[in-house]
Coordinates of C-alpha atoms and ligand atoms in Angstrom, one line a residue:
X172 CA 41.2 17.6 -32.9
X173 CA 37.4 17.9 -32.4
X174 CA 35.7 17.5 -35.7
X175 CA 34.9 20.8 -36.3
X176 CA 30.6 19.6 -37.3
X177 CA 30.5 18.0 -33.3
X178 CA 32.2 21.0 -32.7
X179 CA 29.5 23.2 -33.6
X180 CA 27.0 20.8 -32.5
X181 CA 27.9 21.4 -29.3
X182 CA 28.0 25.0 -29.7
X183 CA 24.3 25.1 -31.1
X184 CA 23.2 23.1 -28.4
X185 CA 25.1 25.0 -25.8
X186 CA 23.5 28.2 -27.0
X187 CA 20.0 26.7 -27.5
X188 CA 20.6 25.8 -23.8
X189 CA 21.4 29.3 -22.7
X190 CA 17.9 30.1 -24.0
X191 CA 16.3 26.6 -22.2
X192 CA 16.9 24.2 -25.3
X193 CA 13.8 22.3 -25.8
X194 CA 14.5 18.7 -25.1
X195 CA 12.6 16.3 -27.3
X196 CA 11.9 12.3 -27.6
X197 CA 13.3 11.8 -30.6
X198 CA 14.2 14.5 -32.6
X199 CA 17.0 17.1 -33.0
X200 CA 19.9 17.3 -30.4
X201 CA 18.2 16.8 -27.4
X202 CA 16.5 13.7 -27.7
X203 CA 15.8 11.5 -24.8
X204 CA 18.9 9.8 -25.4
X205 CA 20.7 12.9 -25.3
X206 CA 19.2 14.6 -22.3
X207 CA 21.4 13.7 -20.0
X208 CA 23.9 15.7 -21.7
X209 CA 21.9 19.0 -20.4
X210 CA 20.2 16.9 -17.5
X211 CA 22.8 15.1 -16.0
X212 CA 20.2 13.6 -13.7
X213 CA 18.7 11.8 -16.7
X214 CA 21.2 9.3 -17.0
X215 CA 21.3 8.2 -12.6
X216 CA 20.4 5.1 -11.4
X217 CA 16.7 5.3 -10.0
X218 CA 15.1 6.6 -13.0
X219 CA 11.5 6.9 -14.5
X220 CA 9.6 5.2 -16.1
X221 CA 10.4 1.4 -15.7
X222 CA 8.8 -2.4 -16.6
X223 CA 6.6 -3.3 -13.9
X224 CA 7.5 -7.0 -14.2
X225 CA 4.8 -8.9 -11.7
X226 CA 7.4 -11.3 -11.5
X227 CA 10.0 -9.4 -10.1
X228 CA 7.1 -6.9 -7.8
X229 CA 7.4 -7.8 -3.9
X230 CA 4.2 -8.1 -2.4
X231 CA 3.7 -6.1 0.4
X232 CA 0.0 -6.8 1.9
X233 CA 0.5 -3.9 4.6
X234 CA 0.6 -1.2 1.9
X235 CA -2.9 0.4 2.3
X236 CA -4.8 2.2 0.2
X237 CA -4.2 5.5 -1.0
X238 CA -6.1 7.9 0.9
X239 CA -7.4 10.7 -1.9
X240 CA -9.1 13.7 -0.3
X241 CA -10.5 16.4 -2.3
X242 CA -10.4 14.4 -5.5
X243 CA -13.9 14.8 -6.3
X244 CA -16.3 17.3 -8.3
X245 CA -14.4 20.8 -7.7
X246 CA -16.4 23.7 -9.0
X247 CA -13.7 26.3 -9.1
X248 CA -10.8 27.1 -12.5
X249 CA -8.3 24.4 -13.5
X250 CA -6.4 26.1 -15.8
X251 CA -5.3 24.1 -18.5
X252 CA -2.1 24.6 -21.0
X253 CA -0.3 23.3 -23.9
X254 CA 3.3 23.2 -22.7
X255 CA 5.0 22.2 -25.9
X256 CA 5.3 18.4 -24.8
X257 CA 1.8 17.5 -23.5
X258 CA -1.6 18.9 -22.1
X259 CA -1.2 20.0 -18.1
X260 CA -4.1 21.2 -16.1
X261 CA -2.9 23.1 -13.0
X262 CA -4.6 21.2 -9.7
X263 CA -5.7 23.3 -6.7
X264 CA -4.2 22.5 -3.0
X265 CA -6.9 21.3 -1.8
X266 CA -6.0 18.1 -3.6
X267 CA -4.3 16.1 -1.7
X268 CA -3.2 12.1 -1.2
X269 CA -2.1 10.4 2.0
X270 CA 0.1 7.7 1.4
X271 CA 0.2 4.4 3.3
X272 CA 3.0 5.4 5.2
X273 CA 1.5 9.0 6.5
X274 CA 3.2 11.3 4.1
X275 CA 1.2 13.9 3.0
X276 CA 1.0 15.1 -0.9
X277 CA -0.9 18.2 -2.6
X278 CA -1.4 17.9 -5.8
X279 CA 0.2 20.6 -8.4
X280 CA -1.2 19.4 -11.6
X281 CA -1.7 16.3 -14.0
X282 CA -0.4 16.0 -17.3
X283 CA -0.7 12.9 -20.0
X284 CA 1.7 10.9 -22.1
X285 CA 0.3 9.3 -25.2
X286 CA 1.7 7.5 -28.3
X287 CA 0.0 7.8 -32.2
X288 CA 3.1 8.3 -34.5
X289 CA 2.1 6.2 -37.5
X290 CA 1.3 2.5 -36.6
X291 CA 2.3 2.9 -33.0
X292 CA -0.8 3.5 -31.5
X293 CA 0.6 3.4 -27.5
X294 CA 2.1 5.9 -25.4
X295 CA 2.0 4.6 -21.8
X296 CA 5.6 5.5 -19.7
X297 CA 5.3 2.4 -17.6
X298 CA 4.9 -1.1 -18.9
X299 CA 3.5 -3.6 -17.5
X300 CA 5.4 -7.2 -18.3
X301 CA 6.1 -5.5 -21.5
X302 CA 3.2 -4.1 -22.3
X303 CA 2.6 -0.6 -23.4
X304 CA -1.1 1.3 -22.8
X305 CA -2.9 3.7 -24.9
X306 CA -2.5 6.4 -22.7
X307 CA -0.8 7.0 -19.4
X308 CA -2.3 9.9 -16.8
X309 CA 0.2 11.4 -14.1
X310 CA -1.1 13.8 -11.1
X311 CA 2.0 15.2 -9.7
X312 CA 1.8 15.9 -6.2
X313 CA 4.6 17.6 -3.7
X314 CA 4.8 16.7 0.1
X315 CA 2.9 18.7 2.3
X316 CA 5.9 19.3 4.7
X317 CA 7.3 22.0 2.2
X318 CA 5.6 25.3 1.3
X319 CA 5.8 25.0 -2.4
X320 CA 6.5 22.9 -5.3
X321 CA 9.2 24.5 -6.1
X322 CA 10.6 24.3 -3.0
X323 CA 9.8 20.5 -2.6
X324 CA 11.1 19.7 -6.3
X325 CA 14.4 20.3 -5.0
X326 CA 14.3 18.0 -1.8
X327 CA 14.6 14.2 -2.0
X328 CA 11.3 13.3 -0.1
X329 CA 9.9 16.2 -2.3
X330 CA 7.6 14.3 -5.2
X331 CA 5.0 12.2 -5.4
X332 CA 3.0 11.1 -8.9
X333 CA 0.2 8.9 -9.0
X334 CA -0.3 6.9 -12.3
X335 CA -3.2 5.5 -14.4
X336 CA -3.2 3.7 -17.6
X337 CA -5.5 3.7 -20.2
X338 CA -6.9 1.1 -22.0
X339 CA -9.2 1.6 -25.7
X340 CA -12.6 0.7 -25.5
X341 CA -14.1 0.8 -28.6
X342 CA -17.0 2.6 -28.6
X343 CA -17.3 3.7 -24.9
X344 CA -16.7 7.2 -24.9
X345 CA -16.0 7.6 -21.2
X346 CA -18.5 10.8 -20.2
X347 CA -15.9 12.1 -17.4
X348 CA -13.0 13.0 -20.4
X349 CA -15.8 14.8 -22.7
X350 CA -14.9 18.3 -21.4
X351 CA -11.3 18.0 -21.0
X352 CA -11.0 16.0 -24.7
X353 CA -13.2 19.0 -26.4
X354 CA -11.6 22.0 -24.8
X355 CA -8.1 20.6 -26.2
X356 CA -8.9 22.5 -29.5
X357 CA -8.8 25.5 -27.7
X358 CA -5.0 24.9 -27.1
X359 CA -3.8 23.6 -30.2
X360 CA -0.7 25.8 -30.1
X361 CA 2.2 25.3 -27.8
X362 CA 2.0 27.6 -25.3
X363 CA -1.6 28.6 -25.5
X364 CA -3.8 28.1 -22.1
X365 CA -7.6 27.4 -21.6
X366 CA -9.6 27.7 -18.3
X367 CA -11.5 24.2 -17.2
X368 CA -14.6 25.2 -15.0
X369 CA -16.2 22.2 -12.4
X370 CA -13.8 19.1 -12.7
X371 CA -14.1 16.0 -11.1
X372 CA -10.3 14.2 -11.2
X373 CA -11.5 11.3 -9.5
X374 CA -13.7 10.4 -12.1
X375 CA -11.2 11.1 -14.6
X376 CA -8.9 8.1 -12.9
X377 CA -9.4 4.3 -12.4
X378 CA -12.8 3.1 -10.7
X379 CA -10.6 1.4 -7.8
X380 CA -7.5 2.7 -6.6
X381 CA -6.7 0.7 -3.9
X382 CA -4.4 -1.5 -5.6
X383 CA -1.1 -0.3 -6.9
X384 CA 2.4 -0.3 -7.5
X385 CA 5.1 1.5 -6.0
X386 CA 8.7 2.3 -6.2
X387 CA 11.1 5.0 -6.3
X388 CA 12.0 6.7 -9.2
X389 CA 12.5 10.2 -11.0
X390 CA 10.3 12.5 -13.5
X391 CA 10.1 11.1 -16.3
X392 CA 11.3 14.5 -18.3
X393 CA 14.6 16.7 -18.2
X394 CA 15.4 17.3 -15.3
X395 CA 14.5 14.4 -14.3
X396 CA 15.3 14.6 -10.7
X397 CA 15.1 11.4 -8.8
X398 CA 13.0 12.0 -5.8
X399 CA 9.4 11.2 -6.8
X400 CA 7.9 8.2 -4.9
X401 CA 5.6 6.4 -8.1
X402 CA 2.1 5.0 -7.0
X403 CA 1.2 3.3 -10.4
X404 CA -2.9 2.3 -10.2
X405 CA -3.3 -1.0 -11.0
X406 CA -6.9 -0.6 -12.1
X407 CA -7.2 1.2 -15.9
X408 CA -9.1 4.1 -17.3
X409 CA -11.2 3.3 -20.1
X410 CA -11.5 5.7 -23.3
X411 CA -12.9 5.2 -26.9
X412 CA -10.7 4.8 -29.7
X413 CA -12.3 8.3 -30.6
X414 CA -11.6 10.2 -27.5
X415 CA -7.9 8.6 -28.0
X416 CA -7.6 9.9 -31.2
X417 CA -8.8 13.1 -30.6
X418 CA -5.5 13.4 -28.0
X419 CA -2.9 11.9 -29.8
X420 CA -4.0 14.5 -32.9
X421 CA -4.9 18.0 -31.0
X422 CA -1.5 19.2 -29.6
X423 CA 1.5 21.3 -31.6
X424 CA 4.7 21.9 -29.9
X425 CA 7.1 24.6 -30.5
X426 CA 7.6 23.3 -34.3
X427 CA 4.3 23.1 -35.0
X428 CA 4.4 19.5 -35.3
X429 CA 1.8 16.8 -33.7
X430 CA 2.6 16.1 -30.3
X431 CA 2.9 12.2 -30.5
X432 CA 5.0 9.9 -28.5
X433 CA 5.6 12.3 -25.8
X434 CA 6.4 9.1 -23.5
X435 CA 10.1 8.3 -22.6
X436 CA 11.4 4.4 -22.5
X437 CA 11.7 2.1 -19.6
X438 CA 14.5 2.9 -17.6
X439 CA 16.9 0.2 -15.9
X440 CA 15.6 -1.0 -12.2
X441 CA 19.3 -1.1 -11.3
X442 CA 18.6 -3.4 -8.0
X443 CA 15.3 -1.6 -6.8
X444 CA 12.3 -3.1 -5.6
X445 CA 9.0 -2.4 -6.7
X446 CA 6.1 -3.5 -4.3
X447 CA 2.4 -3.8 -4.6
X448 CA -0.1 -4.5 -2.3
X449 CA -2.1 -7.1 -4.4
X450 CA -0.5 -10.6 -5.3
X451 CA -2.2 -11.0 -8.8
X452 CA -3.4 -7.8 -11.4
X453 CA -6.8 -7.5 -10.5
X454 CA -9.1 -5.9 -12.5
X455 CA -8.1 -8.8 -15.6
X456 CA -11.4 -8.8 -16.0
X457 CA -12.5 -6.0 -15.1
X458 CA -14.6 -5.0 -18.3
X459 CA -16.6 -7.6 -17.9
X460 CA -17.9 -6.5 -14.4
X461 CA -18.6 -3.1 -15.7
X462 CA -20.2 -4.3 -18.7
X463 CA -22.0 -7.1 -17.8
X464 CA -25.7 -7.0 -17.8
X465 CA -26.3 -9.8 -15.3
X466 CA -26.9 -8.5 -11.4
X467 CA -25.4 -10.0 -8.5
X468 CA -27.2 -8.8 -5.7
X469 CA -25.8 -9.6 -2.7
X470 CA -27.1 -12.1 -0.7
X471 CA -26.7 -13.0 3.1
X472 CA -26.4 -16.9 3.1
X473 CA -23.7 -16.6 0.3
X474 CA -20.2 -18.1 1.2
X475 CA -18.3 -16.0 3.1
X476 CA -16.6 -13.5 0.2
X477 CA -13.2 -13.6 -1.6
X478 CA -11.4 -10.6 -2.5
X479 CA -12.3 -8.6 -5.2
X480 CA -15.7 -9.6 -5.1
X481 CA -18.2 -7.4 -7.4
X482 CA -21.5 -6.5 -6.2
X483 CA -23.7 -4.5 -8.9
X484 CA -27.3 -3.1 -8.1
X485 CA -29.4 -1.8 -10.4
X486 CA -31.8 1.3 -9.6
X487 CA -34.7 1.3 -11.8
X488 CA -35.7 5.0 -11.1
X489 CA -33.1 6.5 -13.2
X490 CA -31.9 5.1 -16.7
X491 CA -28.2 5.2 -17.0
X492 CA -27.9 7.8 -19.8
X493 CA -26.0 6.3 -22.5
X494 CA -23.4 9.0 -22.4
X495 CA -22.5 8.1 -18.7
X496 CA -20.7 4.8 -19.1
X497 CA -19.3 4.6 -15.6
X498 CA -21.8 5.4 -13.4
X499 CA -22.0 5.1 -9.5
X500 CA -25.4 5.8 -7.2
X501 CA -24.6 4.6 -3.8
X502 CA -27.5 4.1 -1.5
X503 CA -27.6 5.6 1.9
X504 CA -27.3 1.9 3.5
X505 CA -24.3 1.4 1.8
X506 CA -23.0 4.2 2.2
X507 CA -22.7 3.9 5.8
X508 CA -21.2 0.5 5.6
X509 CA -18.5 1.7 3.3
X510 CA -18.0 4.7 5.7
X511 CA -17.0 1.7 8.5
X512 CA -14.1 0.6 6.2
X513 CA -11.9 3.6 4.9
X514 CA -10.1 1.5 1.9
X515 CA -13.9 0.9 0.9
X516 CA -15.3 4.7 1.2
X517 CA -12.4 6.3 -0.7
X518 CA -13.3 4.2 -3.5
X519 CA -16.6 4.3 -3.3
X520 CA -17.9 7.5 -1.6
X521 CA -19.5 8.6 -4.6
X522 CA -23.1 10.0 -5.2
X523 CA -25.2 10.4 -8.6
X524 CA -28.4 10.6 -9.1
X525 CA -27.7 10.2 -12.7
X526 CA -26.8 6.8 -12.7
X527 CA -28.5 3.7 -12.1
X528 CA -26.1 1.0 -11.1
X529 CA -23.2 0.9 -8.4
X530 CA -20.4 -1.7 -8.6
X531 CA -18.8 -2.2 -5.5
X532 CA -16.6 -4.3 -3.6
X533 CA -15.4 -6.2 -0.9
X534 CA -11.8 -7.2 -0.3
X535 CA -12.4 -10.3 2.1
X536 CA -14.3 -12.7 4.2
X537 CA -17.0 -11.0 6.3
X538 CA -16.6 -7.3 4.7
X539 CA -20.3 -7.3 3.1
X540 CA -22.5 -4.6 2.9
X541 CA -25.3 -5.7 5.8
X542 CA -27.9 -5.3 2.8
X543 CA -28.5 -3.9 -0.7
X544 CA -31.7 -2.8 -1.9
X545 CA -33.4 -5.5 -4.1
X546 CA -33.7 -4.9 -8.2
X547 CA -36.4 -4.0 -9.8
X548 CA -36.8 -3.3 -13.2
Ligands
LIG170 C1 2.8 27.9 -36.0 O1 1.6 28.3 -36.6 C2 1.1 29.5 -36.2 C3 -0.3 29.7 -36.9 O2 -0.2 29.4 -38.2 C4 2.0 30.7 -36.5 O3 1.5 31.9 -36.0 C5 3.4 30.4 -35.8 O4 4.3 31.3 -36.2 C6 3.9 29.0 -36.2 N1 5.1 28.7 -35.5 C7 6.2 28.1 -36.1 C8 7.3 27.9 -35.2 O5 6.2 27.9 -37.2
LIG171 C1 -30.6 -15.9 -0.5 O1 -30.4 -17.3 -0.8 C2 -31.3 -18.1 -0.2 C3 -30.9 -19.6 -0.5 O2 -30.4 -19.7 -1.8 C4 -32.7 -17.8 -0.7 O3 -33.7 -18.7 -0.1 C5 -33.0 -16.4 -0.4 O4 -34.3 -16.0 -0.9 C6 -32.0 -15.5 -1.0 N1 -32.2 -14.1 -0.5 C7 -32.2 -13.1 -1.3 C8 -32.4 -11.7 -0.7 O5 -32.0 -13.2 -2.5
LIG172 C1 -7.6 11.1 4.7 O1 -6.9 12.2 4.7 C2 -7.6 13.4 5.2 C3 -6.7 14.6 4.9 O2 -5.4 14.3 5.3 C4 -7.9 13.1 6.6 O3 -8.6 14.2 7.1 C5 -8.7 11.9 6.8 O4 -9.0 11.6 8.1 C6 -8.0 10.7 6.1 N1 -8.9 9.6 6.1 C7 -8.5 8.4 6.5 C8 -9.6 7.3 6.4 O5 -7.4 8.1 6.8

């Protein structure tokens, strides 16, 4: 006979159900580990999120960049809610992302998955050789051959969610997360909603996003259907320890506890293959290119160029405000240039007259901007 406590377990979680039980990551009945008991999906064999071991990736140089359109400054309403489990700001259509293979995704919405419980300060999903980041940033998309996301959630070509870590940086605060980080108090309750005017998600992801991960796996959270194709940014996101703190301590969900940990484990690759179209992470470091004081103005007679190679120019008619850490004027010259290579201009077809340096790059031998404009200080 059933011992009559499991016994009513199971009835308390079968009637919580009939009411759309909330599934949690470690507390109560319906803990991650548990979730496939209400989501059988959760517990398949191509689930979300995994170790990205570099050992184990297959590189595969004809993966091409990710072709973003509509990504930039967006003066219209992204609503923005607290869900119960994390912070999700609704995306318009117009966002969309062309995969190297043709496929096109709109976007629906983006959501975030961050640690903070106690001592643990990280909350990234994915891992990469084991290590978990701060934060980890997911725009969901849906492919633009169905007429809906709900229609496409249900199909197995349906999903597509493209992922950025984040790493702390001190005392950066990163300017592009300043309205998004202060309107959070306006949702501190599960449930509650807020209304983001003017947003620009490209700025809110990785600098470069040409080199990335990918595999096939599932959402990450009940019901965790296994048809999204993963495009994990290899590039990071850089926040203060302030701005991180401020999201790891803003949220409630239903209990009116702190949302923290809202990330789910690394899931078994079970025989598949991840790919990425770079041979080593690039971007190790990364910082110091965007920190670094020194120029390197690009110069004709140079040897021919190796891939990444980092070009800065500093424009002396605008001081970089202090606020705006990441910064990117592109001058007309260039701009055409970058235009001739599409990887290029999707990572660097930016425009502010705020800032006064540009970082850009070339990927190989002979890909050089013609010429930069000369420093002057
Ligand atoms: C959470 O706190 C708010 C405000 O104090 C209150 O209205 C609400 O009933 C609380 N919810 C729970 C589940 O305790
Ligand atoms: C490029 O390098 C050459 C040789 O080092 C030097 O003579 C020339 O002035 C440099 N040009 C610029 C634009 O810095
Ligand atoms: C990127 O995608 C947009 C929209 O699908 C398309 O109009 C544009 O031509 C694409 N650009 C490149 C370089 O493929």
């Amino acid at each position: 006979m059933m011992p009559l406590i499991t016994l009513l377990s199971l009835l308390v979680l079968g009637a919580q159900a009939g009411h759309g039980v909330e599934w949690t990551y470690s507390e109560g009945m319906l803990d991650e580990a548990h979730w496939p008991l209400e989501y059988p999906k959760c517990g398949g064999r191509r689930q979300s999120p995994i170790d990205l071991q570099m050992k184990k990736v297959q590189y595969n140089p004809s993966l091409r960049a990710l072709n973003l359109t509509g990504y930039g400054l967006w003066h219209g309403e992204f609503p923005m809610t607290n869900n119960g489990h994390t912070v999700q700001i609704s995306l318009p259509s117009t966002m969309s992302m062309t995969t190297s293979d043709g496929t096109q995704y709109l976007a629906k919405q983006m959501h975030f998955h961050w640690g903070g419980a106690s001592s643990e300060i990280s909350g990234s999903e994915h891992t990469v050789d084991g290590m978990r980041y701060v934060i980890e940033i997911h725009v969901v998309h849906y492919n633009s051959k169905y007429n809906s996301y709900e229609e496409a959630q249900k199909e197995p070509d349906g999903l597509a969610v493209l992922a950025a870590l984040v790493e702390v940086k001190d005392y950066t605060e990163n300017a592009y997360y300043s309205k998004f980080i202060s309107h959070l108090e306006d949702i501190r309750y599960a449930g509650q909603s807020t209304v983001l005017r003017g947003l620009d998600i490209e700025d809110m992801l990785p600098g470069d996003l040409r080199y990335y991960y990918s595999y096939l796996g599932s959402l990450t959270t009940p019901p965790c259907t296994e048809n999204v194709h993963w495009f994990v940014v290899a590039d990071t996101v850089k926040l203060s320890k302030t701005q991180v703190e401020k999201l790891e301590n803003s949220l409630l969900n239903h209990q009116n506890k702190t949302i923290q940990n809202d990330y789910r484990r690394t899931q078994p690759l079970n025989h598949r293959v991840v790919e990425a179209n770079f041979m080593s992470r690039p971007h190790q470091d990364a910082s110091t290119h965007l920190d670094g004081l020194e120029h390197k103005a690009h110069n004709e007679s140079d040897e021919p160029l190796q891939p990444p190679v980092h070009y800065e120019v500093v424009k002396s008619e605008h001081r970089e405000p202090e606020h705006r850490p990441r910064g990117h004027w592109v001058p007309q010259g260039v701009k055409q240039w970058l235009k001739s290579d599409d990887q290029q201009a999707r990572s660097w077809d930016r425009d502010s007259a705020l800032s006064d340096r540009i970082l850009l790059e070339a990927i190989g031998p002979g890909e050089r901007p013609p010429s930069l404009p000369a420093p002057h200080y």
